[in-house]
PDB file of C-alpha atoms in Angstrom:
ATOM      1  CA  UNK D   3      72.251  63.435  16.340  1.00 52.00           C
ATOM      2  CA  UNK D   4      72.141  63.175  12.662  1.00 69.00           C
ATOM      3  CA  UNK D   5      72.021  59.519  12.204  1.00 71.00           C
ATOM      4  CA  UNK D   6      69.128  59.097  15.018  1.00 72.00           C
ATOM      5  CA  UNK D   7      66.981  61.761  12.793  1.00 73.00           C
ATOM      6  CA  UNK D   8      68.025  59.720   9.701  1.00 68.00           C
ATOM      7  CA  UNK D   9      66.985  56.337  11.319  1.00 69.00           C
ATOM      8  CA  UNK D  10      63.965  57.800  12.328  1.00 68.00           C
ATOM      9  CA  UNK D  11      63.352  59.252   9.021  1.00 72.00           C
ATOM     10  CA  UNK D  12      63.944  55.914   7.304  1.00 71.00           C
ATOM     11  CA  UNK D  13      61.702  54.338   9.439  1.00 72.00           C
ATOM     12  CA  UNK D  14      58.740  56.675   8.461  1.00 76.00           C
ATOM     13  CA  UNK D  15      59.791  56.420   4.754  1.00 70.00           C
ATOM     14  CA  UNK D  16      59.435  52.589   4.718  1.00 71.00           C
ATOM     15  CA  UNK D  17      56.262  52.576   6.855  1.00 73.00           C
ATOM     16  CA  UNK D  18      54.952  54.877   4.540  1.00 70.00           C
ATOM     17  CA  UNK D  19      56.109  52.792   1.601  1.00 64.00           C
ATOM     18  CA  UNK D  20      54.449  49.630   3.223  1.00 66.00           C
ATOM     19  CA  UNK D  21      51.585  51.276   3.790  1.00 69.00           C
ATOM     20  CA  UNK D  22      51.451  52.461   0.303  1.00 67.00           C
ATOM     21  CA  UNK D  23      52.158  48.852  -0.971  1.00 67.00           C
ATOM     22  CA  UNK D  24      49.674  47.024   1.436  1.00 69.00           C
ATOM     23  CA  UNK D  25      47.025  49.528  -0.089  1.00 70.00           C
ATOM     24  CA  UNK D  26      47.945  49.323  -3.531  1.00 77.00           C
ATOM     25  CA  UNK D  27      47.596  45.278  -3.748  1.00 81.00           C
ATOM     26  CA  UNK D  28      44.944  42.587  -2.672  1.00 82.00           C
ATOM     27  CA  UNK D  29      44.067  39.237  -3.544  1.00 84.00           C
ATOM     28  CA  UNK D  30      41.390  37.322  -4.942  1.00 86.00           C
ATOM     29  CA  UNK D  31      40.380  34.003  -3.536  1.00 88.00           C
ATOM     30  CA  UNK D  32      39.215  31.171  -5.360  1.00 86.00           C
ATOM     31  CA  UNK D  33      35.954  31.744  -3.860  1.00 87.00           C
ATOM     32  CA  UNK D  34      35.729  34.677  -4.514  1.00 89.00           C
ATOM     33  CA  UNK D  35      35.449  37.919  -7.244  1.00 91.00           C
ATOM     34  CA  UNK D  36      36.209  41.644  -6.511  1.00 89.00           C
ATOM     35  CA  UNK D  37      35.043  44.539  -7.900  1.00 87.00           C
ATOM     36  CA  UNK D  38      37.582  47.650  -7.899  1.00 88.00           C
ATOM     37  CA  UNK D  39      36.006  50.944  -7.002  1.00 88.00           C
ATOM     38  CA  UNK D  40      37.144  54.409  -7.634  1.00 86.00           C
ATOM     39  CA  UNK D  41      34.968  57.153  -5.830  1.00 82.00           C
ATOM     40  CA  UNK D  42      31.941  54.562  -5.844  1.00 77.00           C
ATOM     41  CA  UNK D  43      31.991  53.719  -9.802  1.00 83.00           C
ATOM     42  CA  UNK D  44      33.076  50.422 -10.880  1.00 83.00           C
ATOM     43  CA  UNK D  45      36.708  50.429 -12.408  1.00 85.00           C
ATOM     44  CA  UNK D  46      37.404  47.214 -12.779  1.00 85.00           C
ATOM     45  CA  UNK D  47      36.427  43.419 -11.883  1.00 88.00           C
ATOM     46  CA  UNK D  48      38.361  40.515 -11.108  1.00 86.00           C
ATOM     47  CA  UNK D  49      37.326  37.412 -11.607  1.00 85.00           C
ATOM     48  CA  UNK D  50      40.118  35.160 -11.446  1.00 86.00           C
ATOM     49  CA  UNK D  51      42.216  34.178  -7.940  1.00 86.00           C
ATOM     50  CA  UNK D  52      45.316  36.070  -7.628  1.00 84.00           C
ATOM     51  CA  UNK D  53      47.394  38.984  -6.820  1.00 85.00           C
ATOM     52  CA  UNK D  54      46.013  42.635  -8.245  1.00 83.00           C
ATOM     53  CA  UNK D  55      46.851  46.353  -7.827  1.00 81.00           C
ATOM     54  CA  UNK D  56      45.144  49.306  -7.196  1.00 83.00           C
ATOM     55  CA  UNK D  57      45.318  52.971  -6.409  1.00 79.00           C
ATOM     56  CA  UNK D  58      45.718  53.358  -2.552  1.00 78.00           C
ATOM     57  CA  UNK D  59      43.751  55.918  -0.859  1.00 76.00           C
ATOM     58  CA  UNK D  60      41.328  56.053  -3.859  1.00 83.00           C
ATOM     59  CA  UNK D  61      40.156  52.832  -5.093  1.00 82.00           C
ATOM     60  CA  UNK D  62      38.546  50.320  -2.929  1.00 85.00           C
ATOM     61  CA  UNK D  63      37.870  46.636  -3.453  1.00 85.00           C
ATOM     62  CA  UNK D  64      34.381  44.884  -2.958  1.00 86.00           C
ATOM     63  CA  UNK D  65      34.471  41.218  -2.564  1.00 88.00           C
ATOM     64  CA  UNK D  66      31.335  39.106  -4.095  1.00 90.00           C
ATOM     65  CA  UNK D  67      31.123  35.582  -3.085  1.00 90.00           C
ATOM     66  CA  UNK D  68      31.666  33.146  -5.999  1.00 90.00           C
ATOM     67  CA  UNK D  69      30.135  29.931  -4.715  1.00 91.00           C
ATOM     68  CA  UNK D  70      27.022  28.662  -5.514  1.00 93.00           C
ATOM     69  CA  UNK D  71      24.488  29.879  -2.703  1.00 94.00           C
ATOM     70  CA  UNK D  72      21.268  28.683  -0.926  1.00 94.00           C
ATOM     71  CA  UNK D  73      18.574  30.141  -0.298  1.00 94.00           C
ATOM     72  CA  UNK D  74      15.596  29.068   1.907  1.00 92.00           C
ATOM     73  CA  UNK D  75      12.230  30.555   1.683  1.00 91.00           C
ATOM     74  CA  UNK D  76       9.580  30.300   4.051  1.00 89.00           C
ATOM     75  CA  UNK D  77       6.469  28.700   3.915  1.00 87.00           C
ATOM     76  CA  UNK D  78       3.594  30.442   2.001  1.00 87.00           C
ATOM     77  CA  UNK D  79       0.036  29.181   1.159  1.00 86.00           C
ATOM     78  CA  UNK D  80      -0.978  29.232  -2.697  1.00 87.00           C
ATOM     79  CA  UNK D  81      -4.039  28.063  -4.435  1.00 84.00           C
ATOM     80  CA  UNK D  82      -4.051  25.935  -6.921  1.00 85.00           C
ATOM     81  CA  UNK D  83      -5.965  25.934 -10.419  1.00 85.00           C
ATOM     82  CA  UNK D  84      -8.765  23.434  -8.814  1.00 81.00           C
ATOM     83  CA  UNK D  85      -9.001  25.608  -5.955  1.00 82.00           C
ATOM     84  CA  UNK D  86      -7.423  23.659  -3.249  1.00 82.00           C
ATOM     85  CA  UNK D  87      -5.054  25.485  -1.259  1.00 83.00           C
ATOM     86  CA  UNK D  88      -1.778  24.246  -0.581  1.00 85.00           C
ATOM     87  CA  UNK D  89       1.304  25.368   1.600  1.00 86.00           C
ATOM     88  CA  UNK D  90       4.807  25.267  -0.444  1.00 87.00           C
ATOM     89  CA  UNK D  91       8.168  25.418   0.975  1.00 87.00           C
ATOM     90  CA  UNK D  92      10.736  25.938  -1.626  1.00 90.00           C
ATOM     91  CA  UNK D  93      14.361  26.658  -1.408  1.00 91.00           C
ATOM     92  CA  UNK D  94      16.846  27.665  -4.239  1.00 94.00           C
ATOM     93  CA  UNK D  95      20.335  27.522  -5.328  1.00 95.00           C
ATOM     94  CA  UNK D  96      21.973  30.103  -7.361  1.00 95.00           C
ATOM     95  CA  UNK D  97      25.370  32.226  -7.960  1.00 94.00           C
ATOM     96  CA  UNK D  98      26.768  35.543  -8.535  1.00 93.00           C
ATOM     97  CA  UNK D  99      27.703  35.200 -12.796  1.00 92.00           C
ATOM     98  CA  UNK D 100      27.747  39.332 -13.516  1.00 92.00           C
ATOM     99  CA  UNK D 101      29.326  40.998 -10.427  1.00 92.00           C
ATOM    100  CA  UNK D 102      29.085  44.474 -11.895  1.00 91.00           C
ATOM    101  CA  UNK D 103      25.382  44.454 -12.318  1.00 92.00           C
ATOM    102  CA  UNK D 104      24.778  42.511  -8.931  1.00 93.00           C
ATOM    103  CA  UNK D 105      26.620  45.295  -7.302  1.00 92.00           C
ATOM    104  CA  UNK D 106      24.542  48.095  -8.842  1.00 91.00           C
ATOM    105  CA  UNK D 107      21.198  46.136  -8.595  1.00 92.00           C
ATOM    106  CA  UNK D 108      21.333  44.585  -5.146  1.00 92.00           C
ATOM    107  CA  UNK D 109      24.536  45.716  -3.595  1.00 89.00           C
ATOM    108  CA  UNK D 110      25.177  42.672  -1.465  1.00 91.00           C
ATOM    109  CA  UNK D 111      24.205  38.950  -0.508  1.00 92.00           C
ATOM    110  CA  UNK D 112      21.607  40.050   1.663  1.00 93.00           C
ATOM    111  CA  UNK D 113      19.695  42.042  -0.866  1.00 93.00           C
ATOM    112  CA  UNK D 114      20.028  39.776  -3.459  1.00 94.00           C
ATOM    113  CA  UNK D 115      18.403  37.119  -0.847  1.00 95.00           C
ATOM    114  CA  UNK D 116      15.517  39.459  -0.487  1.00 94.00           C
ATOM    115  CA  UNK D 117      15.018  40.571  -4.192  1.00 94.00           C
ATOM    116  CA  UNK D 118      15.406  36.636  -5.226  1.00 95.00           C
ATOM    117  CA  UNK D 119      12.868  35.381  -2.738  1.00 94.00           C
ATOM    118  CA  UNK D 120      10.180  38.148  -3.730  1.00 94.00           C
ATOM    119  CA  UNK D 121      10.885  36.899  -7.623  1.00 94.00           C
ATOM    120  CA  UNK D 122      10.490  32.864  -6.797  1.00 94.00           C
ATOM    121  CA  UNK D 123       7.531  33.478  -4.187  1.00 93.00           C
ATOM    122  CA  UNK D 124       5.696  35.378  -6.891  1.00 93.00           C
ATOM    123  CA  UNK D 125       6.734  33.029  -9.617  1.00 93.00           C
ATOM    124  CA  UNK D 126       5.563  29.527  -7.602  1.00 91.00           C
ATOM    125  CA  UNK D 127       2.081  31.243  -6.923  1.00 90.00           C
ATOM    126  CA  UNK D 128       2.082  32.168 -10.692  1.00 91.00           C
ATOM    127  CA  UNK D 129       2.743  28.935 -11.861  1.00 91.00           C
ATOM    128  CA  UNK D 130       0.703  26.705  -9.223  1.00 88.00           C
ATOM    129  CA  UNK D 131      -2.409  28.755  -9.810  1.00 88.00           C
ATOM    130  CA  UNK D 132      -2.309  27.154 -13.369  1.00 88.00           C
ATOM    131  CA  UNK D 133      -1.881  23.817 -12.288  1.00 87.00           C
ATOM    132  CA  UNK D 134      -4.108  21.319 -10.463  1.00 85.00           C
ATOM    133  CA  UNK D 135      -3.503  19.461  -7.076  1.00 82.00           C
ATOM    134  CA  UNK D 136      -2.555  16.189  -8.688  1.00 83.00           C
ATOM    135  CA  UNK D 137      -0.259  17.907 -10.909  1.00 82.00           C
ATOM    136  CA  UNK D 138       1.470  19.582  -8.377  1.00 83.00           C
ATOM    137  CA  UNK D 139       1.573  16.793  -5.998  1.00 80.00           C
ATOM    138  CA  UNK D 140       2.343  13.724  -8.393  1.00 79.00           C
ATOM    139  CA  UNK D 141       2.150  13.723 -12.227  1.00 80.00           C
ATOM    140  CA  UNK D 142       3.507  16.914 -13.485  1.00 83.00           C
ATOM    141  CA  UNK D 143       5.809  18.231 -10.499  1.00 82.00           C
ATOM    142  CA  UNK D 144       9.226  17.931 -12.338  1.00 85.00           C
ATOM    143  CA  UNK D 145       7.633  19.857 -15.464  1.00 89.00           C
ATOM    144  CA  UNK D 146       6.262  22.535 -12.931  1.00 89.00           C
ATOM    145  CA  UNK D 147       9.743  22.832 -11.229  1.00 90.00           C
ATOM    146  CA  UNK D 148      11.413  23.403 -14.966  1.00 91.00           C
ATOM    147  CA  UNK D 149       9.086  26.148 -15.495  1.00 92.00           C
ATOM    148  CA  UNK D 150       9.470  27.642 -12.493  1.00 91.00           C
ATOM    149  CA  UNK D 151      13.070  27.737 -12.707  1.00 92.00           C
ATOM    150  CA  UNK D 152      13.246  29.150 -16.020  1.00 93.00           C
ATOM    151  CA  UNK D 153      10.748  32.279 -15.148  1.00 94.00           C
ATOM    152  CA  UNK D 154      12.887  32.689 -11.902  1.00 94.00           C
ATOM    153  CA  UNK D 155      16.249  32.781 -14.149  1.00 94.00           C
ATOM    154  CA  UNK D 156      15.220  34.941 -16.275  1.00 94.00           C
ATOM    155  CA  UNK D 157      14.249  37.844 -13.729  1.00 94.00           C
ATOM    156  CA  UNK D 158      17.246  37.140 -12.043  1.00 94.00           C
ATOM    157  CA  UNK D 159      19.649  37.354 -14.939  1.00 93.00           C
ATOM    158  CA  UNK D 160      18.570  41.528 -14.165  1.00 92.00           C
ATOM    159  CA  UNK D 161      20.232  41.252 -11.071  1.00 94.00           C
ATOM    160  CA  UNK D 162      23.275  39.364 -11.745  1.00 93.00           C
ATOM    161  CA  UNK D 163      22.563  36.217 -10.624  1.00 94.00           C
ATOM    162  CA  UNK D 164      21.930  33.052 -12.650  1.00 94.00           C
ATOM    163  CA  UNK D 165      19.563  30.371 -10.561  1.00 94.00           C
ATOM    164  CA  UNK D 166      20.835  26.778 -10.737  1.00 93.00           C
ATOM    165  CA  UNK D 167      18.005  24.971  -9.254  1.00 93.00           C
ATOM    166  CA  UNK D 168      14.492  25.654  -7.817  1.00 92.00           C
ATOM    167  CA  UNK D 169      12.720  22.905  -5.814  1.00 89.00           C
ATOM    168  CA  UNK D 170       9.352  22.735  -3.727  1.00 87.00           C
ATOM    169  CA  UNK D 171      10.268  20.586  -0.662  1.00 84.00           C
ATOM    170  CA  UNK D 172       6.827  20.544   0.769  1.00 82.00           C
ATOM    171  CA  UNK D 173       3.376  20.888  -1.313  1.00 79.00           C
ATOM    172  CA  UNK D 174       0.706  19.663   1.223  1.00 78.00           C
ATOM    173  CA  UNK D 175      -2.777  20.630   2.397  1.00 75.00           C
ATOM    174  CA  UNK D 176      -3.302  23.115   5.665  1.00 75.00           C
ATOM    175  CA  UNK D 177      -3.361  21.334   8.551  1.00 68.00           C
ATOM    176  CA  UNK D 178      -6.984  21.780   8.780  1.00 66.00           C
ATOM    177  CA  UNK D 179      -7.711  20.595   5.437  1.00 62.00           C
ATOM    178  CA  UNK D 180      -5.095  17.436   5.880  1.00 59.00           C
ATOM    179  CA  UNK D 181      -7.254  16.464   8.871  1.00 65.00           C
ATOM    180  CA  UNK D 182     -10.448  16.713   6.921  1.00 66.00           C
ATOM    181  CA  UNK D 183      -9.026  14.850   4.181  1.00 65.00           C
ATOM    182  CA  UNK D 184      -7.828  12.298   6.512  1.00 70.00           C
ATOM    183  CA  UNK D 185     -10.887  11.699   7.990  1.00 75.00           C
ATOM    184  CA  UNK D 186     -12.669  11.334   4.688  1.00 76.00           C
ATOM    185  CA  UNK D 187      -9.895   8.857   3.817  1.00 79.00           C
ATOM    186  CA  UNK D 188     -10.819   7.127   6.469  1.00 83.00           C
ATOM    187  CA  UNK D 189     -14.618   7.250   6.362  1.00 84.00           C
ATOM    188  CA  UNK D 190     -14.206   5.675   2.383  1.00 85.00           C
ATOM    189  CA  UNK D 191     -11.867   2.962   3.546  1.00 87.00           C
ATOM    190  CA  UNK D 192     -13.995   1.695   6.513  1.00 87.00           C
ATOM    191  CA  UNK D 193     -16.739   2.115   3.885  1.00 88.00           C
ATOM    192  CA  UNK D 194     -14.943  -0.123   1.606  1.00 89.00           C
ATOM    193  CA  UNK D 195     -14.183  -2.508   4.416  1.00 90.00           C
ATOM    194  CA  UNK D 196     -17.772  -2.816   5.218  1.00 88.00           C
ATOM    195  CA  UNK D 197     -18.886  -3.284   1.579  1.00 90.00           C
ATOM    196  CA  UNK D 198     -15.930  -6.262   1.135  1.00 92.00           C
ATOM    197  CA  UNK D 199     -17.284  -7.813   4.850  1.00 91.00           C
ATOM    198  CA  UNK D 200     -20.794  -7.638   3.462  1.00 90.00           C
ATOM    199  CA  UNK D 201     -19.871  -9.254  -0.221  1.00 91.00           C
ATOM    200  CA  UNK D 202     -18.053 -12.053   1.843  1.00 91.00           C
ATOM    201  CA  UNK D 203     -20.680 -12.637   3.877  1.00 90.00           C
ATOM    202  CA  UNK D 204     -23.016 -13.085   1.070  1.00 91.00           C
ATOM    203  CA  UNK D 205     -20.555 -15.293  -0.724  1.00 91.00           C
ATOM    204  CA  UNK D 206     -20.154 -17.413   2.403  1.00 91.00           C
ATOM    205  CA  UNK D 207     -23.763 -17.644   2.387  1.00 91.00           C
ATOM    206  CA  UNK D 208     -24.227 -18.498  -1.003  1.00 90.00           C
ATOM    207  CA  UNK D 209     -21.391 -21.234  -0.600  1.00 92.00           C
ATOM    208  CA  UNK D 210     -23.112 -22.732   2.276  1.00 91.00           C
ATOM    209  CA  UNK D 211     -26.624 -22.956   0.464  1.00 91.00           C
ATOM    210  CA  UNK D 212     -24.900 -24.575  -2.592  1.00 91.00           C
ATOM    211  CA  UNK D 213     -22.945 -27.101  -0.151  1.00 92.00           C
ATOM    212  CA  UNK D 214     -26.195 -28.057   1.806  1.00 90.00           C
ATOM    213  CA  UNK D 215     -28.045 -28.662  -1.617  1.00 91.00           C
ATOM    214  CA  UNK D 216     -25.173 -30.522  -2.614  1.00 90.00           C
ATOM    215  CA  UNK D 217     -25.226 -32.604   0.277  1.00 91.00           C
ATOM    216  CA  UNK D 218     -28.904 -33.229   0.125  1.00 91.00           C
ATOM    217  CA  UNK D 219     -28.564 -34.495  -3.458  1.00 91.00           C
ATOM    218  CA  UNK D 220     -25.487 -36.755  -2.812  1.00 92.00           C
ATOM    219  CA  UNK D 221     -27.450 -38.304   0.565  1.00 90.00           C
ATOM    220  CA  UNK D 222     -30.710 -38.455  -1.618  1.00 91.00           C
ATOM    221  CA  UNK D 223     -28.718 -40.195  -4.308  1.00 90.00           C
ATOM    222  CA  UNK D 224     -26.777 -42.662  -1.518  1.00 92.00           C
ATOM    223  CA  UNK D 225     -30.218 -43.547  -0.030  1.00 91.00           C
ATOM    224  CA  UNK D 226     -31.764 -44.468  -3.629  1.00 90.00           C
ATOM    225  CA  UNK D 227     -28.654 -46.424  -4.562  1.00 91.00           C
ATOM    226  CA  UNK D 228     -28.958 -47.934  -1.119  1.00 91.00           C
ATOM    227  CA  UNK D 229     -32.468 -48.967  -1.288  1.00 91.00           C
ATOM    228  CA  UNK D 230     -31.603 -50.204  -5.126  1.00 89.00           C
ATOM    229  CA  UNK D 231     -29.044 -52.539  -3.617  1.00 91.00           C
ATOM    230  CA  UNK D 232     -31.052 -53.757  -0.675  1.00 89.00           C
ATOM    231  CA  UNK D 233     -33.949 -54.244  -3.137  1.00 89.00           C
ATOM    232  CA  UNK D 234     -31.156 -56.128  -5.712  1.00 89.00           C
ATOM    233  CA  UNK D 235     -30.071 -58.403  -2.314  1.00 88.00           C
ATOM    234  CA  UNK D 236     -33.332 -59.259  -1.534  1.00 84.00           C
ATOM    235  CA  UNK D 237     -34.495 -60.796  -5.046  1.00 87.00           C
ATOM    236  CA  UNK D 238     -31.395 -62.363  -4.556  1.00 87.00           C
ATOM    237  CA  UNK D 239     -32.143 -63.774  -1.489  1.00 80.00           C
ATOM    238  CA  UNK D 240     -35.823 -64.883  -2.514  1.00 80.00           C
ATOM    239  CA  UNK D 241     -34.040 -66.567  -5.584  1.00 84.00           C
ATOM    240  CA  UNK D 242     -31.578 -68.656  -3.502  1.00 80.00           C
ATOM    241  CA  UNK D 243     -34.480 -69.913  -1.224  1.00 74.00           C
ATOM    242  CA  UNK D 244     -36.580 -70.582  -3.813  1.00 77.00           C
ATOM    243  CA  UNK D 245     -33.927 -72.659  -5.310  1.00 77.00           C
ATOM    244  CA  UNK D 246     -32.951 -74.245  -1.937  1.00 71.00           C
ATOM    245  CA  UNK D 247     -36.869 -75.111  -1.536  1.00 71.00           C
ATOM    246  CA  UNK D 248     -37.132 -76.334  -4.644  1.00 75.00           C
ATOM    247  CA  UNK D 249     -34.182 -78.487  -3.949  1.00 74.00           C
ATOM    248  CA  UNK D 250     -35.093 -79.722  -0.434  1.00 69.00           C
ATOM    249  CA  UNK D 251     -38.503 -78.880   0.759  1.00 71.00           C
ATOM    250  CA  UNK D 252     -38.378 -80.850   3.902  1.00 71.00           C
ATOM    251  CA  UNK D 253     -35.009 -78.965   5.117  1.00 74.00           C
ATOM    252  CA  UNK D 254     -36.140 -75.615   3.929  1.00 73.00           C
ATOM    253  CA  UNK D 255     -39.302 -76.128   5.787  1.00 74.00           C
ATOM    254  CA  UNK D 256     -37.485 -76.780   9.252  1.00 75.00           C
ATOM    255  CA  UNK D 257     -35.067 -73.821   8.302  1.00 75.00           C
ATOM    256  CA  UNK D 258     -38.001 -71.758   8.187  1.00 74.00           C
ATOM    257  CA  UNK D 259     -39.370 -73.187  10.886  1.00 75.00           C
ATOM    258  CA  UNK D 260     -36.332 -72.332  13.012  1.00 74.00           C
ATOM    259  CA  UNK D 261     -36.600 -69.035  11.844  1.00 74.00           C
ATOM    260  CA  UNK D 262     -40.172 -68.452  13.179  1.00 74.00           C
ATOM    261  CA  UNK D 263     -39.205 -69.938  16.531  1.00 70.00           C
ATOM    262  CA  UNK D 264     -36.333 -67.405  16.635  1.00 73.00           C
ATOM    263  CA  UNK D 265     -38.467 -64.567  15.962  1.00 71.00           C
ATOM    264  CA  UNK D 266     -41.685 -65.469  17.690  1.00 70.00           C
ATOM    265  CA  UNK D 267     -40.575 -66.917  20.844  1.00 66.00           C
ATOM    266  CA  UNK D 268     -37.717 -64.482  21.833  1.00 64.00           C
ATOM    267  CA  UNK D 269     -38.227 -61.212  24.137  1.00 63.00           C
ATOM    268  CA  UNK D 270     -40.168 -63.437  26.852  1.00 66.00           C
ATOM    269  CA  UNK D 271     -43.247 -63.234  25.087  1.00 66.00           C
ATOM    270  CA  UNK D 272     -46.114 -66.079  26.170  1.00 71.00           C
ATOM    271  CA  UNK D 273     -47.954 -67.936  23.798  1.00 68.00           C
ATOM    272  CA  UNK D 274     -50.798 -70.128  24.485  1.00 71.00           C
ATOM    273  CA  UNK D 275     -51.204 -73.030  21.849  1.00 67.00           C
ATOM    274  CA  UNK D 276     -52.121 -76.710  21.354  1.00 69.00           C
ATOM    275  CA  UNK D 277     -49.563 -78.756  21.728  1.00 64.00           C
ATOM    276  CA  UNK D 278     -50.244 -80.716  18.815  1.00 67.00           C
ATOM    277  CA  UNK D 279     -50.137 -77.649  16.793  1.00 66.00           C
ATOM    278  CA  UNK D 280     -48.466 -78.095  13.394  1.00 66.00           C
ATOM    279  CA  UNK D 281     -46.451 -74.836  14.417  1.00 65.00           C
ATOM    280  CA  UNK D 282     -44.392 -77.357  16.938  1.00 64.00           C
ATOM    281  CA  UNK D 283     -44.213 -80.393  14.926  1.00 66.00           C
ATOM    282  CA  UNK D 284     -40.368 -80.056  14.570  1.00 65.00           C
ATOM    283  CA  UNK D 285     -40.301 -79.791  18.259  1.00 63.00           C
ATOM    284  CA  UNK D 286     -42.755 -82.953  18.730  1.00 61.00           C
ATOM    285  CA  UNK D 287     -40.655 -86.359  17.678  1.00 59.00           C
ATOM    286  CA  UNK D 288     -44.020 -88.002  17.608  1.00 56.00           C
ATOM    287  CA  UNK D 289     -45.961 -85.192  15.730  1.00 51.00           C
ATOM    288  CA  UNK D 290     -43.296 -85.483  13.061  1.00 52.00           C
ATOM    289  CA  UNK D 291     -44.991 -88.885  11.768  1.00 51.00           C
ATOM    290  CA  UNK D 292     -48.277 -87.409  11.307  1.00 51.00           C
ATOM    291  CA  UNK D 293     -49.348 -85.813   8.013  1.00 48.00           C
ATOM    292  CA  UNK D 294     -48.324 -82.421   8.052  1.00 49.00           C
ATOM    293  CA  UNK D 295     -51.213 -79.823   8.207  1.00 48.00           C
ATOM    294  CA  UNK D 296     -51.320 -76.195   6.775  1.00 47.00           C
ATOM    295  CA  UNK D 297     -49.399 -73.563   8.431  1.00 44.00           C
ATOM    296  CA  UNK D 298     -51.841 -71.809  10.757  1.00 44.00           C
ATOM    297  CA  UNK D 299     -52.275 -68.103   9.483  1.00 42.00           C
ATOM    298  CA  UNK D 300     -51.228 -66.639  12.989  1.00 41.00           C
ATOM    299  CA  UNK D 301     -47.999 -67.733  12.490  1.00 43.00           C
ATOM    300  CA  UNK D 302     -46.577 -65.837   9.113  1.00 46.00           C
ATOM    301  CA  UNK D 303     -43.406 -67.137   7.688  1.00 43.00           C
ATOM    302  CA  UNK D 304     -40.580 -65.034   8.420  1.00 44.00           C
ATOM    303  CA  UNK D 305     -37.968 -63.691   5.983  1.00 44.00           C
ATOM    304  CA  UNK D 306     -34.491 -63.113   6.435  1.00 43.00           C
ATOM    305  CA  UNK D 307     -33.150 -59.758   7.279  1.00 44.00           C
ATOM    306  CA  UNK D 308     -30.472 -58.709   4.923  1.00 40.00           C
ATOM    307  CA  UNK D 309     -30.201 -55.497   6.609  1.00 42.00           C
ATOM    308  CA  UNK D 310     -28.044 -57.314   9.492  1.00 39.00           C
TER     309      UNK D 310
END
């Protein structure tokens, strides 16, 4: 009976020792830092990973995340310096660098997110209020982000936090304003397109008018050159005929008469002439022995048509 009692007592003592040792030690992981509290007050800080000791039942441990934390903020509407309304959507990345101050001011991550969100929203409104719409969305966005981060970080130091980054994921006009802007842009583009089409039509008319004028000038020059060439050809023909007449007047008279027959007697024309008319002297062998008479005025001497 005594042996059994000793075993039970030994087991109880061992359990008490294990319990005391269990409550007297704690482990800090790589992603954590810990505060050792005694009666609510901070006694020590453990920032390095490892095994630590504390007084059991008197001291307790508060673990704080040591990683970089993300904070997504809801959309808010702000007014720029040029009185344009914007909807901005920001996010931040931060970490706890002073666990004692962090515990004393915000107590936990949820409290830190709430306080930091208020700081960021207030800072974004104040910085955006001094910048134009163009600076925010295009020309100076990175500079504004640096200014916001510096101000947020300055205020976050009092909470034991260090802000690593603050960015605006979205900076757009409100929906109703966006529709009005898109409509205005569409109207402007349509007006520009109409102006371009009008300019193109005017330019086309100018080109066509210039081309028509050039065609008229070219045709006039061509007609003038053609007339000059025909005149030169007629002059050469007359010169050749004159030379031929001076060489053989009888053959020239015969040739001219044949041309007159061709031009006068073609096309079914009916003529009433005297058989001994001088016009038909080359068709009457008996008349060829008589003295030639002047050709009648009614039968003009035809000229060779150089246009054929």
